[in-house]
Short mmCIF file of C-alpha atoms in Angstrom, two decimals:
data_model
loop_
_atom_site.label_atom_id
_atom_site.label_comp_id
_atom_site.label_asym_id
_atom_site.label_seq_id
_atom_site.Cartn_x
_atom_site.Cartn_y
_atom_site.Cartn_z
CA MET A 210 -0.63 12.93 19.28
CA MET A 211 1.06 9.70 20.34
CA TYR A 212 4.25 10.12 18.33
CA GLN A 213 4.37 13.93 18.22
CA ASP A 214 7.76 14.36 19.94
CA THR A 215 9.42 11.83 17.64
CA LEU A 216 7.96 13.39 14.51
CA GLU A 217 8.75 16.99 15.43
CA SER A 218 12.41 16.11 15.81
CA PHE A 219 12.51 15.05 12.15
CA PHE A 220 10.40 17.72 10.45
CA LYS A 221 11.72 21.24 10.88
CA VAL A 222 10.96 24.36 8.86
CA PRO A 223 13.72 24.65 6.23
CA ARG A 224 15.77 27.85 6.10
CA PRO A 225 17.28 29.22 2.86
CA VAL A 226 20.98 28.39 2.58
CA GLY A 227 21.83 30.16 -0.65
CA THR A 228 20.69 32.02 -3.75
CA CYS A 229 21.63 31.28 -7.36
CA LYS A 230 23.53 34.27 -8.80
CA PHE A 231 22.13 33.60 -12.29
CA ARG A 232 18.38 33.50 -11.58
CA GLU A 233 18.20 34.83 -7.99
CA GLN A 234 16.32 31.68 -6.97
CA THR A 235 16.55 30.68 -3.28
CA PHE A 236 17.11 27.09 -2.13
CA GLY A 237 16.61 25.35 1.21
CA GLN A 238 19.46 22.87 0.77
CA SER A 239 22.98 23.50 -0.53
CA ASN A 240 23.00 20.42 -2.77
CA PHE A 241 19.86 21.66 -4.56
CA LEU A 242 21.55 25.04 -5.10
CA ASN A 243 24.71 23.40 -6.51
CA ASP A 244 22.70 21.18 -8.86
CA TYR A 245 20.76 24.17 -10.10
CA ILE A 246 23.92 26.22 -10.79
CA LYS A 247 25.40 23.31 -12.75
CA LYS A 248 22.34 23.23 -15.01
CA GLN A 249 22.56 26.98 -15.63
CA THR A 250 26.27 26.81 -16.56
CA LYS A 251 26.34 23.77 -18.83
CA SER A 252 29.54 23.47 -20.81
CA GLU A 253 29.57 22.73 -24.53
CA CYS A 254 30.82 19.26 -23.66
CA TYR A 255 27.89 18.65 -21.33
CA GLU A 256 25.42 19.87 -23.96
CA LYS A 257 26.88 17.42 -26.51
CA TYR A 258 26.86 14.62 -23.98
CA TYR A 259 23.22 15.27 -23.08
CA GLN A 260 22.20 15.40 -26.76
CA ARG A 261 23.97 12.10 -27.50
CA VAL A 262 22.24 10.35 -24.61
CA GLU A 263 18.87 11.75 -25.66
CA ASN A 264 19.37 10.69 -29.30
CA ASN A 265 20.54 7.21 -28.35
CA TYR A 266 17.60 6.78 -25.97
CA THR A 267 15.12 7.84 -28.67
CA GLU A 268 16.72 5.51 -31.22
CA SER A 269 16.73 2.68 -28.69
CA ALA A 270 13.05 3.25 -27.88
CA THR A 271 12.06 2.98 -31.55
CA ARG A 272 13.92 -0.35 -31.78
CA LYS A 273 12.23 -1.49 -28.53
CA GLU A 274 15.52 -2.41 -26.87
CA LYS A 275 17.38 -1.11 -23.85
CA LEU A 276 20.48 1.03 -24.19
CA HIS A 277 23.41 -0.36 -22.20
CA VAL A 278 26.40 1.47 -23.77
CA PRO A 279 27.47 4.49 -21.67
CA VAL A 280 28.32 7.76 -23.41
CA LYS A 281 31.63 9.04 -21.98
CA CYS A 282 32.79 12.63 -21.86
CA VAL A 283 36.34 13.02 -23.26
CA GLN A 284 36.61 16.82 -23.31
CA THR A 285 36.73 17.49 -19.55
CA PRO A 286 39.10 14.98 -17.86
CA ALA A 287 39.43 17.41 -14.95
CA ASP A 288 35.90 16.44 -13.82
CA ASN A 289 36.98 12.82 -13.46
CA GLU A 290 40.09 13.79 -11.47
CA LYS A 291 37.89 15.44 -8.86
CA LYS A 292 36.29 12.08 -8.04
CA ARG A 293 39.16 10.61 -6.04
CA PHE A 294 37.13 8.20 -3.89
CA LYS A 295 36.47 4.94 -5.71
CA CYS A 296 34.22 2.03 -4.72
CA ASN A 297 36.37 -1.13 -4.60
CA ILE A 298 33.42 -3.30 -5.66
CA CYS A 299 31.89 -1.59 -8.71
CA GLU A 300 34.63 1.06 -9.31
CA LYS A 301 32.17 3.93 -9.22
CA SER A 302 33.93 7.19 -8.24
CA PHE A 303 32.84 9.97 -5.90
CA ALA A 304 34.03 13.50 -5.15
CA GLN A 305 33.64 13.03 -1.39
CA GLU A 306 34.45 10.19 1.00
CA SER A 307 31.02 10.57 2.66
CA SER A 308 29.34 9.94 -0.71
CA ARG A 309 31.40 6.79 -1.21
CA LYS A 310 30.42 5.52 2.26
CA SER A 311 26.75 6.15 1.54
CA HIS A 312 27.13 4.25 -1.73
CA MET A 313 28.80 1.25 -0.04
CA VAL A 314 25.59 0.55 1.87
CA ILE A 315 24.06 -0.63 -1.44
CA HIS A 316 26.61 -3.45 -1.64
CA SER A 317 26.59 -4.41 2.05
CA GLY A 318 22.80 -4.44 2.38
CA GLU A 319 23.20 -2.59 5.68
CA ARG A 320 20.29 -0.43 6.85
CA PRO A 321 21.72 1.72 9.67
CA PHE A 322 18.80 4.15 10.05
CA GLN A 323 15.84 2.89 12.07
CA CYS A 324 12.35 4.38 12.43
CA GLU A 325 11.66 4.98 16.14
CA ILE A 326 7.95 4.29 15.69
CA CYS A 327 7.69 1.09 13.65
CA GLU A 328 11.35 -0.06 13.71
CA ASP A 329 11.62 -0.27 9.90
CA ARG A 330 15.21 0.22 8.76
CA PHE A 331 16.57 2.30 5.86
CA ARG A 332 19.82 2.77 3.94
CA SER A 333 19.86 6.55 4.25
CA LYS A 334 18.65 9.16 6.70
CA TYR A 335 16.74 10.89 3.92
CA THR A 336 14.63 7.82 3.03
CA MET A 337 13.89 7.37 6.73
CA LYS A 338 12.67 10.98 6.96
CA VAL A 339 10.41 10.43 3.95
CA HIS A 340 9.07 7.28 5.62
CA MET A 341 8.30 9.18 8.85
CA LEU A 342 5.67 11.18 6.96
CA VAL A 343 3.59 8.00 6.78
CA HIS A 344 3.21 8.07 10.57
CA SER A 345 2.52 11.79 10.79
CA HIS A 346 -0.15 11.78 8.03
CA GLU A 347 1.29 15.17 7.10
CA LYS A 348 1.37 16.23 3.47
CA PRO A 349 3.92 19.05 3.26
CA TYR A 350 4.31 19.02 -0.53
CA LYS A 351 1.62 21.12 -2.21
CA CYS A 352 0.90 21.23 -5.92
CA ASP A 353 1.49 24.77 -7.25
CA VAL A 354 -1.29 24.36 -9.82
CA CYS A 355 -4.15 22.75 -7.86
CA VAL A 356 -4.98 22.18 -4.18
CA LYS A 357 -3.68 18.61 -3.91
CA ARG A 358 -1.05 17.82 -1.28
CA PHE A 359 1.40 14.91 -1.00
CA ASN A 360 3.55 13.33 1.70
CA GLN A 361 6.46 12.70 -0.67
CA ARG A 362 8.26 15.00 -3.08
CA ALA A 363 8.35 12.21 -5.68
CA SER A 364 4.56 11.83 -5.50
CA ARG A 365 4.10 15.54 -6.15
CA LYS A 366 6.55 15.38 -9.04
CA ARG A 367 4.56 12.56 -10.67
CA HIS A 368 1.33 14.48 -10.11
CA LEU A 369 2.69 17.64 -11.77
CA LEU A 370 2.89 15.73 -15.05
CA VAL A 371 -0.92 15.93 -15.18
CA HIS A 372 -0.67 19.72 -15.48
CA ASN A 373 2.20 19.63 -18.00
CA ASP A 374 0.99 20.17 -21.56
CA ASP A 375 4.26 18.72 -22.87
CA THR A 376 3.58 15.30 -21.31
CA LEU A 377 3.62 12.74 -24.12
CA PHE A 378 1.97 9.74 -22.51
CA LYS A 379 -1.42 10.19 -20.88
CA CYS A 380 -3.92 7.49 -19.89
CA ASP A 381 -7.24 7.99 -21.72
CA ILE A 382 -9.18 6.27 -18.93
CA CYS A 383 -8.01 7.90 -15.69
CA ASP A 384 -6.09 10.95 -17.05
CA LYS A 385 -2.87 9.95 -15.29
CA ALA A 386 0.24 11.15 -17.13
CA PHE A 387 3.58 9.39 -17.53
CA LYS A 388 7.07 10.26 -18.68
CA GLU A 389 7.58 6.92 -20.40
CA LYS A 390 5.46 4.98 -22.87
CA ARG A 391 5.95 1.72 -20.95
CA SER A 392 4.45 3.28 -17.81
CA GLN A 393 1.39 4.28 -19.81
CA GLN A 394 1.12 0.75 -21.22
CA ARG A 395 1.32 -0.75 -17.71
CA GLN A 396 -1.56 1.51 -16.67
CA PHE A 397 -3.66 0.27 -19.61
CA LEU A 398 -3.06 -3.33 -18.52
CA ILE A 399 -4.31 -2.51 -15.02
CA HIS A 400 -7.53 -0.99 -16.41
CA ALA A 401 -7.97 -4.03 -18.66
CA GLY A 402 -7.78 -6.32 -15.64
CA ILE A 403 -4.71 -8.12 -16.97
CA LYS A 404 -2.68 -9.61 -14.11
CA ARG A 405 0.89 -10.34 -15.20
CA PHE A 406 2.48 -11.13 -11.85
CA THR A 407 1.92 -14.63 -10.44
CA CYS A 408 2.69 -15.91 -6.96
CA LYS A 409 4.96 -18.97 -7.21
CA VAL A 410 3.45 -20.50 -4.08
CA CYS A 411 -0.32 -20.33 -4.66
CA ASP A 412 -0.55 -19.15 -8.32
CA ARG A 413 -2.58 -16.09 -7.35
CA ARG A 414 -2.21 -13.29 -9.90
CA PHE A 415 -1.74 -9.54 -9.47
CA GLY A 416 -1.80 -6.47 -11.70
CA ARG A 417 1.03 -4.67 -9.90
CA LYS A 418 4.42 -6.02 -8.88
CA HIS A 419 4.37 -4.42 -5.42
CA HIS A 420 0.97 -6.04 -4.75
CA LEU A 421 2.57 -9.41 -5.49
CA LYS A 422 5.49 -8.67 -3.15
CA ARG A 423 3.10 -7.67 -0.38
CA HIS A 424 1.09 -10.88 -0.93
CA GLU A 425 4.22 -13.07 -0.87
CA LEU A 426 4.78 -12.00 2.74
CA THR A 427 1.63 -13.94 3.69
CA HIS A 428 3.42 -17.18 2.80
CA THR A 429 6.37 -16.57 5.09
CA SER A 430 6.13 -17.62 8.72
CA GLU A 431 8.30 -14.69 9.80
CA LYS A 432 6.27 -11.92 11.44
CA ARG A 433 8.74 -9.24 12.53
CA PHE A 434 6.32 -6.46 13.39
CA GLN A 435 4.55 -6.65 16.75
CA SER A 436 1.57 -4.60 17.90
CA ASN A 437 2.37 -1.91 20.47
CA TYR A 438 -0.77 -2.86 22.40
CA CYS A 439 -1.05 -6.66 22.24
CA ASN A 440 1.03 -9.73 21.34
CA LYS A 441 -0.24 -9.96 17.78
CA ARG A 442 2.51 -9.92 15.14
CA PHE A 443 2.47 -9.02 11.43
CA ASN A 444 4.65 -9.64 8.39
CA SER A 445 4.38 -6.05 7.12
CA THR A 446 4.23 -2.57 8.64
CA ALA A 447 1.09 -1.80 6.60
CA SER A 448 -0.76 -4.71 8.24
CA ARG A 449 0.37 -3.56 11.65
CA GLU A 450 -0.70 0.03 10.98
CA LYS A 451 -4.21 -1.18 10.13
CA HIS A 452 -4.30 -3.29 13.28
CA LEU A 453 -3.14 -0.42 15.52
CA ARG A 454 -6.20 1.62 14.53
CA ILE A 455 -8.36 -1.05 16.21
CA HIS A 456 -6.66 -0.24 19.53
CA THR A 457 -6.47 3.54 19.13
CA GLY A 458 -9.99 3.87 17.75
CA GLU A 459 -8.65 6.23 15.08
CA ARG A 460 -11.13 6.63 12.22
CA ARG A 461 -9.36 8.55 9.48
CA PHE A 462 -11.84 7.81 6.70
CA LYS A 463 -15.10 9.78 6.90
CA CYS A 464 -18.19 9.62 4.68
CA LYS A 465 -18.98 13.05 3.22
CA ILE A 466 -22.69 12.24 3.04
CA CYS A 467 -23.57 10.95 6.53
CA GLU A 468 -20.23 11.66 8.31
CA LYS A 469 -19.89 8.05 9.43
CA SER A 470 -16.19 7.28 9.92
CA PHE A 471 -14.10 4.15 9.41
CA THR A 472 -10.72 2.81 10.49
CA GLN A 473 -9.94 1.41 7.01
CA SER A 474 -10.31 2.98 3.56
CA GLY A 475 -11.94 -0.24 2.34
CA GLY A 476 -14.68 0.17 4.96
CA LEU A 477 -15.48 3.65 3.63
CA THR A 478 -15.51 2.41 0.02
CA LYS A 479 -18.00 -0.34 0.89
CA HIS A 480 -20.12 2.08 2.91
CA MET A 481 -20.39 4.55 0.01
CA MET A 482 -22.15 1.83 -1.99
CA THR A 483 -25.04 1.96 0.50
CA HIS A 484 -25.69 5.58 -0.51
CA THR A 485 -25.44 5.04 -4.26
CA GLY A 486 -27.04 1.57 -4.39
CA GLU A 487 -24.64 0.93 -7.23
CA LYS A 488 -23.73 -2.65 -8.14
CA SER A 489 -20.90 -2.06 -10.57
CA PHE A 490 -19.29 -5.51 -10.41
CA LYS A 491 -20.94 -8.00 -12.76
CA CYS A 492 -20.21 -11.72 -13.13
CA ASP A 493 -18.95 -12.65 -16.62
CA TYR A 494 -20.56 -16.09 -16.34
CA CYS A 495 -24.14 -15.34 -15.24
CA GLU A 496 -24.24 -11.49 -15.27
CA LYS A 497 -25.28 -11.36 -11.61
CA PRO A 498 -24.38 -7.90 -10.25
CA PHE A 499 -22.53 -7.28 -7.00
CA ARG A 500 -21.93 -4.22 -4.88
CA TYR A 501 -18.46 -5.27 -3.76
CA LYS A 502 -15.55 -6.66 -5.76
CA GLY A 503 -14.76 -9.15 -2.98
CA ASP A 504 -18.27 -10.63 -3.21
CA LEU A 505 -17.89 -10.96 -6.98
CA LYS A 506 -14.58 -12.81 -6.58
CA LYS A 507 -16.16 -15.26 -4.12
CA HIS A 508 -19.10 -15.80 -6.48
CA ILE A 509 -16.88 -16.44 -9.52
CA ARG A 510 -15.26 -19.34 -7.66
CA THR A 511 -18.65 -21.11 -7.67
CA HIS A 512 -18.36 -21.15 -11.47
CA THR A 513 -14.66 -21.95 -11.79
CA GLY A 514 -14.34 -24.33 -8.84
CA GLU A 515 -11.10 -22.55 -7.95
CA LYS A 516 -9.84 -23.26 -4.43
CA LEU A 517 -7.16 -20.79 -3.35
CA TYR A 518 -6.72 -21.92 0.23
CA ARG A 519 -4.98 -25.21 1.03
CA CYS A 520 -4.51 -26.73 4.48
CA ASP A 521 -0.81 -27.46 5.00
CA ILE A 522 -1.67 -30.33 7.36
CA CYS A 523 -4.22 -32.44 5.46
CA GLU A 524 -3.98 -30.63 2.06
CA LYS A 525 -7.74 -30.07 1.91
CA GLN A 526 -8.60 -27.08 -0.29
CA PHE A 527 -11.17 -24.32 0.15
CA SER A 528 -12.57 -21.59 -2.07
CA LEU A 529 -13.46 -19.26 0.82
CA LEU A 530 -11.05 -17.89 3.41
CA GLY A 531 -13.68 -18.16 6.17
CA SER A 532 -14.19 -21.88 5.50
CA PHE A 533 -10.42 -22.40 5.47
CA LYS A 534 -9.96 -20.67 8.83
CA GLN A 535 -12.84 -22.67 10.29
CA HIS A 536 -11.24 -25.91 9.08
CA LYS A 537 -7.87 -25.10 10.67
CA LEU A 538 -9.52 -25.07 14.11
CA ILE A 539 -10.07 -28.83 13.73
CA HIS A 540 -6.29 -29.39 13.66
CA THR A 541 -5.39 -26.87 16.36
CA GLY A 542 -8.14 -27.98 18.73
CA GLU A 543 -8.96 -24.34 19.39
CA LYS A 544 -12.55 -23.60 20.45
CA PRO A 545 -13.09 -19.83 20.38
CA TYR A 546 -16.90 -19.90 20.68
CA ALA A 547 -18.02 -20.06 24.35
CA CYS A 548 -21.51 -20.74 25.71
CA ASP A 549 -22.94 -17.93 27.86
CA PHE A 550 -24.73 -20.36 30.17
CA CYS A 551 -22.20 -23.14 30.79
CA ASP A 552 -18.47 -23.82 30.41
CA LYS A 553 -18.71 -25.56 27.04
CA ARG A 554 -16.77 -24.21 24.06
CA PHE A 555 -17.07 -24.92 20.32
CA ASN A 556 -14.95 -24.59 17.19
CA SER A 557 -17.73 -23.05 15.10
CA ASN A 558 -20.53 -20.56 15.57
CA SER A 559 -23.05 -22.99 14.06
CA ASN A 560 -22.18 -25.69 16.62
CA LEU A 561 -22.62 -23.13 19.40
CA ALA A 562 -26.04 -22.14 18.01
CA MET A 563 -27.16 -25.79 18.01
CA HIS A 564 -25.94 -26.16 21.59
CA TYR A 565 -28.08 -23.23 22.77
CA VAL A 566 -31.18 -25.40 22.28
CA VAL A 567 -30.21 -27.10 25.56
CA HIS A 568 -30.59 -23.76 27.36
CA ARG A 569 -33.96 -22.76 25.85
CA ASP A 570 -35.55 -22.17 29.26
CA GLU A 571 -32.67 -19.96 30.39
CA MET A 572 -32.77 -17.56 27.45
CA PRO A 573 -33.91 -14.14 28.69
CA PHE A 574 -35.80 -12.80 25.65
CA LYS A 575 -39.00 -14.34 24.31
CA CYS A 576 -41.23 -13.48 21.39
CA ASP A 577 -44.52 -11.97 22.64
CA VAL A 578 -46.46 -13.77 19.90
CA CYS A 579 -45.05 -17.32 19.73
CA GLU A 580 -42.96 -17.31 22.94
CA LYS A 581 -39.86 -18.60 21.11
CA PRO A 582 -36.80 -17.85 23.30
CA PHE A 583 -33.75 -15.82 22.18
CA LEU A 584 -30.37 -15.15 23.74
CA PHE A 585 -30.18 -11.49 22.67
CA PHE A 586 -32.93 -8.92 22.27
CA LYS A 587 -31.71 -8.03 18.77
CA HIS A 588 -32.23 -11.67 17.71
CA LYS A 589 -35.98 -11.59 18.41
CA HIS A 590 -37.69 -12.31 15.10
CA LEU A 591 -40.58 -10.01 15.94
CA THR A 592 -39.39 -6.67 17.32
CA PRO A 593 -41.68 -3.57 17.31
CA ASN A 594 -40.13 -2.06 14.17
CA LYS A 595 -40.66 -5.35 12.29
CA THR A 596 -44.29 -5.95 13.35
CA LYS A 597 -46.58 -6.30 10.36
CA LYS A 598 -49.34 -3.77 10.04
CA LYS A 599 -52.85 -5.19 9.98
#
């Protein structure tokens, strides 16, 4: 694998560092062991503190307001004396100087840890290690209940809620489970198609906040992430990762029916429709069904007249991205479509097709019935498999 050496240096088999004397449970990291021991030896003060927080949170939730008042422990001042290292910005205290230094990165905005593969930067070494799993496609965290695996511990933790009978908030549509009522409500809004997050530049709406943030990058001219194979640049690592698969030929997404593979998950999703014949996306205006959501969105614009794409030079607007890109070639003077017979170039495929009429006699493939010439064999309008039976 291309990045194997880099990845192996980050992911090593953990070795047990200690065992809890109360439950004889073994831990791979000392901080996990210490946290566990603290929970097993809760003081009376801690129990009261925890109960007060829980009660206040419940009361706050019923009043639909956020709780901002901290609940302070007054019975164990010795615990506070142990935290000698104080942040001079927010006055938060820490037991160790190293913890204070790690905390200070939040205020400075510094990201000292850099991924050696994609050059993304992170505040802590731990978050960088978690990020590295994206490149390895490894999923080391296995669910103890079912066979699902995850590349992040947090993802597995969220998944485990599905198996927890005590989970209070479960989505009736997709069976996802949530710790908080508001998370469940957000999921309902997504299923309902309600898009609460609006782009301030083009007014496009999104159901999830992180989808909006990813979209907003398309409006910035800054493209920090360059392809390892060509000069193309991207404004997000996700876009670059998709692009890199074009060069490597990696096809991670395979159809379980015909084993055809794809570089993008969207390609597999579209392909699966060819097996099912399903057209699950229906227009609310004319009830015309569509196989793909993207085709439905384009069609709806014929009813609404909505034009999402605006030329920043002449301010002309377009409803389709393809038409918008074609228009921009007028301003740039770029002519990407070249004639195979002469040196002429054109800014559109349709103009090139009209030009080919000049070279009719030079076209190598002709129809055996009407002798109409074609540039490519596949363009012949009467090939053997299309011949009508008499």
